[in-house]
Amino acid sequence: MATFQLEFVSPEKLLLSRPVEMAVLPAAEGEMGVLPGHAPMIVALRGGVISVREGGQETERLYVPGGFAEVTPTRVTILADEATPVAQLSRADAEARIAECEKAYAEAAVEATPEKRDAAMARLLSARAMLAAAEAV
């Protein structure tokens, strides 16, 4: 089967670089499947799970709290501050992150600009996606 190069980059290092058959990305507009030959685009990622398929099977699932992806017909480059294998997610950590984000959102709802409230809500939704991924393991 045809493949494309998948690269996952964080500010510190290259996390993943290998040919894959398919990747499913948590794009801001909804889940997005990428196959070889995909139309070029740059998409924002929301908090969620990136699934990687190789050899006809899902081989990897990584939680990202957000980021960006550049898609070309032969390559997908994902830029994110962090990536955690879904198997390593902790429900307790996710619940603690949700509590922090809910507090930050409550404060932003009173004192902040609409942009800061939107950013706080995006972090809260990302934390809830982390919890959902941790519970699905």
mmCIF file of C-alpha atoms in Angstrom, residues 3-106:
data_model
loop_
_atom_site.group_PDB
_atom_site.id
_atom_site.type_symbol
_atom_site.label_atom_id
_atom_site.label_comp_id
_atom_site.label_asym_id
_atom_site.label_seq_id
_atom_site.Cartn_x
_atom_site.Cartn_y
_atom_site.Cartn_z
ATOM 1 C CA THR A 3 2.611 5.594 2.190
ATOM 2 C CA PHE A 4 3.527 9.149 3.100
ATOM 3 C CA GLN A 5 6.094 10.521 5.544
ATOM 4 C CA LEU A 6 4.687 11.405 8.971
ATOM 5 C CA GLU A 7 6.783 13.740 11.109
ATOM 6 C CA PHE A 8 5.857 14.779 14.626
ATOM 7 C CA VAL A 9 7.842 17.723 15.962
ATOM 8 C CA SER A 10 7.870 19.292 19.426
ATOM 9 C CA PRO A 11 9.899 22.365 20.417
ATOM 10 C CA GLU A 12 12.562 20.103 21.939
ATOM 11 C CA LYS A 13 12.960 17.330 19.361
ATOM 12 C CA LEU A 14 11.662 15.244 16.493
ATOM 13 C CA LEU A 15 9.303 12.731 18.137
ATOM 14 C CA LEU A 16 8.401 10.593 15.143
ATOM 15 C CA SER A 17 9.485 10.334 11.528
ATOM 16 C CA ARG A 18 8.466 7.352 9.417
ATOM 17 C CA PRO A 19 6.368 6.297 6.454
ATOM 18 C CA VAL A 20 2.737 5.473 7.329
ATOM 19 C CA GLU A 21 -0.394 4.480 5.389
ATOM 20 C CA MET A 22 -2.849 6.783 7.144
ATOM 21 C CA ALA A 23 -3.132 9.258 9.996
ATOM 22 C CA VAL A 24 -6.294 10.534 11.660
ATOM 23 C CA LEU A 25 -5.880 14.031 13.100
ATOM 24 C CA PRO A 26 -8.080 15.907 15.601
ATOM 25 C CA ALA A 27 -8.456 18.994 13.394
ATOM 26 C CA ALA A 28 -10.235 22.012 14.829
ATOM 27 C CA GLU A 29 -13.108 21.459 12.378
ATOM 28 C CA GLY A 30 -13.406 17.730 13.191
ATOM 29 C CA GLU A 31 -11.598 14.431 12.717
ATOM 30 C CA MET A 32 -9.514 14.403 9.528
ATOM 31 C CA GLY A 33 -8.147 11.306 7.822
ATOM 32 C CA VAL A 34 -4.991 11.757 5.756
ATOM 33 C CA LEU A 35 -3.916 9.332 3.023
ATOM 34 C CA PRO A 36 -1.078 9.571 0.484
ATOM 35 C CA GLY A 37 -1.819 12.188 -2.179
ATOM 36 C CA HIS A 38 -3.926 14.385 0.141
ATOM 37 C CA ALA A 39 -4.516 17.978 -0.944
ATOM 38 C CA PRO A 40 -2.061 20.460 0.600
ATOM 39 C CA MET A 41 -3.328 22.393 3.630
ATOM 40 C CA ILE A 42 -2.423 23.690 7.044
ATOM 41 C CA VAL A 43 -4.865 22.875 9.839
ATOM 42 C CA ALA A 44 -5.162 23.782 13.510
ATOM 43 C CA LEU A 45 -5.391 20.816 15.855
ATOM 44 C CA ARG A 46 -7.622 20.704 18.910
ATOM 45 C CA GLY A 47 -6.926 18.502 21.911
ATOM 46 C CA GLY A 48 -7.435 14.884 20.954
ATOM 47 C CA VAL A 49 -5.840 11.686 19.725
ATOM 48 C CA ILE A 50 -3.754 11.218 16.601
ATOM 49 C CA SER A 51 -4.043 7.653 15.257
ATOM 50 C CA VAL A 52 -1.431 6.163 12.978
ATOM 51 C CA ARG A 53 -2.073 3.195 10.660
ATOM 52 C CA GLU A 54 0.628 0.975 9.232
ATOM 53 C CA GLY A 55 0.330 -2.456 7.654
ATOM 54 C CA GLY A 56 -3.466 -2.192 7.710
ATOM 55 C CA GLN A 57 -3.565 -1.791 11.509
ATOM 56 C CA GLU A 58 -3.592 1.031 14.003
ATOM 57 C CA THR A 59 -0.029 1.063 15.363
ATOM 58 C CA GLU A 60 0.072 4.181 17.472
ATOM 59 C CA ARG A 61 -2.241 6.577 19.314
ATOM 60 C CA LEU A 62 -0.900 9.841 20.683
ATOM 61 C CA TYR A 63 -2.769 12.457 22.721
ATOM 62 C CA VAL A 64 -1.982 16.074 21.796
ATOM 63 C CA PRO A 65 -3.422 19.116 23.569
ATOM 64 C CA GLY A 66 -3.436 21.085 20.305
ATOM 65 C CA GLY A 67 -1.053 22.306 17.643
ATOM 66 C CA PHE A 68 -0.856 22.515 13.871
ATOM 67 C CA ALA A 69 -0.426 20.108 10.974
ATOM 68 C CA GLU A 70 0.951 20.819 7.528
ATOM 69 C CA VAL A 71 -0.363 18.340 4.981
ATOM 70 C CA THR A 72 1.160 17.803 1.535
ATOM 71 C CA PRO A 73 0.621 14.923 -0.914
ATOM 72 C CA THR A 74 3.794 13.175 0.352
ATOM 73 C CA ARG A 75 4.225 14.385 3.946
ATOM 74 C CA VAL A 76 2.384 15.385 7.106
ATOM 75 C CA THR A 77 4.258 17.464 9.665
ATOM 76 C CA ILE A 78 2.614 17.831 13.059
ATOM 77 C CA LEU A 79 3.756 20.629 15.356
ATOM 78 C CA ALA A 80 2.674 20.276 18.995
ATOM 79 C CA ASP A 81 4.094 21.223 22.369
ATOM 80 C CA GLU A 82 3.503 17.769 23.802
ATOM 81 C CA ALA A 83 2.461 14.284 22.775
ATOM 82 C CA THR A 84 1.663 11.418 25.093
ATOM 83 C CA PRO A 85 0.998 7.814 24.068
ATOM 84 C CA VAL A 86 -2.623 7.107 25.011
ATOM 85 C CA ALA A 87 -1.533 4.030 26.993
ATOM 86 C CA GLN A 88 0.466 6.325 29.312
ATOM 87 C CA LEU A 89 -2.385 8.742 30.071
ATOM 88 C CA SER A 90 -3.594 8.844 33.644
ATOM 89 C CA ARG A 91 -7.189 9.521 34.576
ATOM 90 C CA ALA A 92 -6.016 11.291 37.756
ATOM 91 C CA ASP A 93 -3.690 13.583 35.781
ATOM 92 C CA ALA A 94 -6.478 14.384 33.331
ATOM 93 C CA GLU A 95 -8.916 15.177 36.139
ATOM 94 C CA ALA A 96 -6.314 17.447 37.796
ATOM 95 C CA ARG A 97 -5.770 19.232 34.481
ATOM 96 C CA ILE A 98 -9.527 19.690 34.082
ATOM 97 C CA ALA A 99 -9.783 21.212 37.570
ATOM 98 C CA GLU A 100 -6.973 23.674 36.784
ATOM 99 C CA CYS A 101 -8.553 24.603 33.454
ATOM 100 C CA GLU A 102 -12.017 25.069 34.982
ATOM 101 C CA LYS A 103 -10.537 27.434 37.577
ATOM 102 C CA ALA A 104 -8.649 29.384 34.896
ATOM 103 C CA TYR A 105 -11.777 29.593 32.753
ATOM 104 C CA ALA A 106 -13.886 30.855 35.666
#
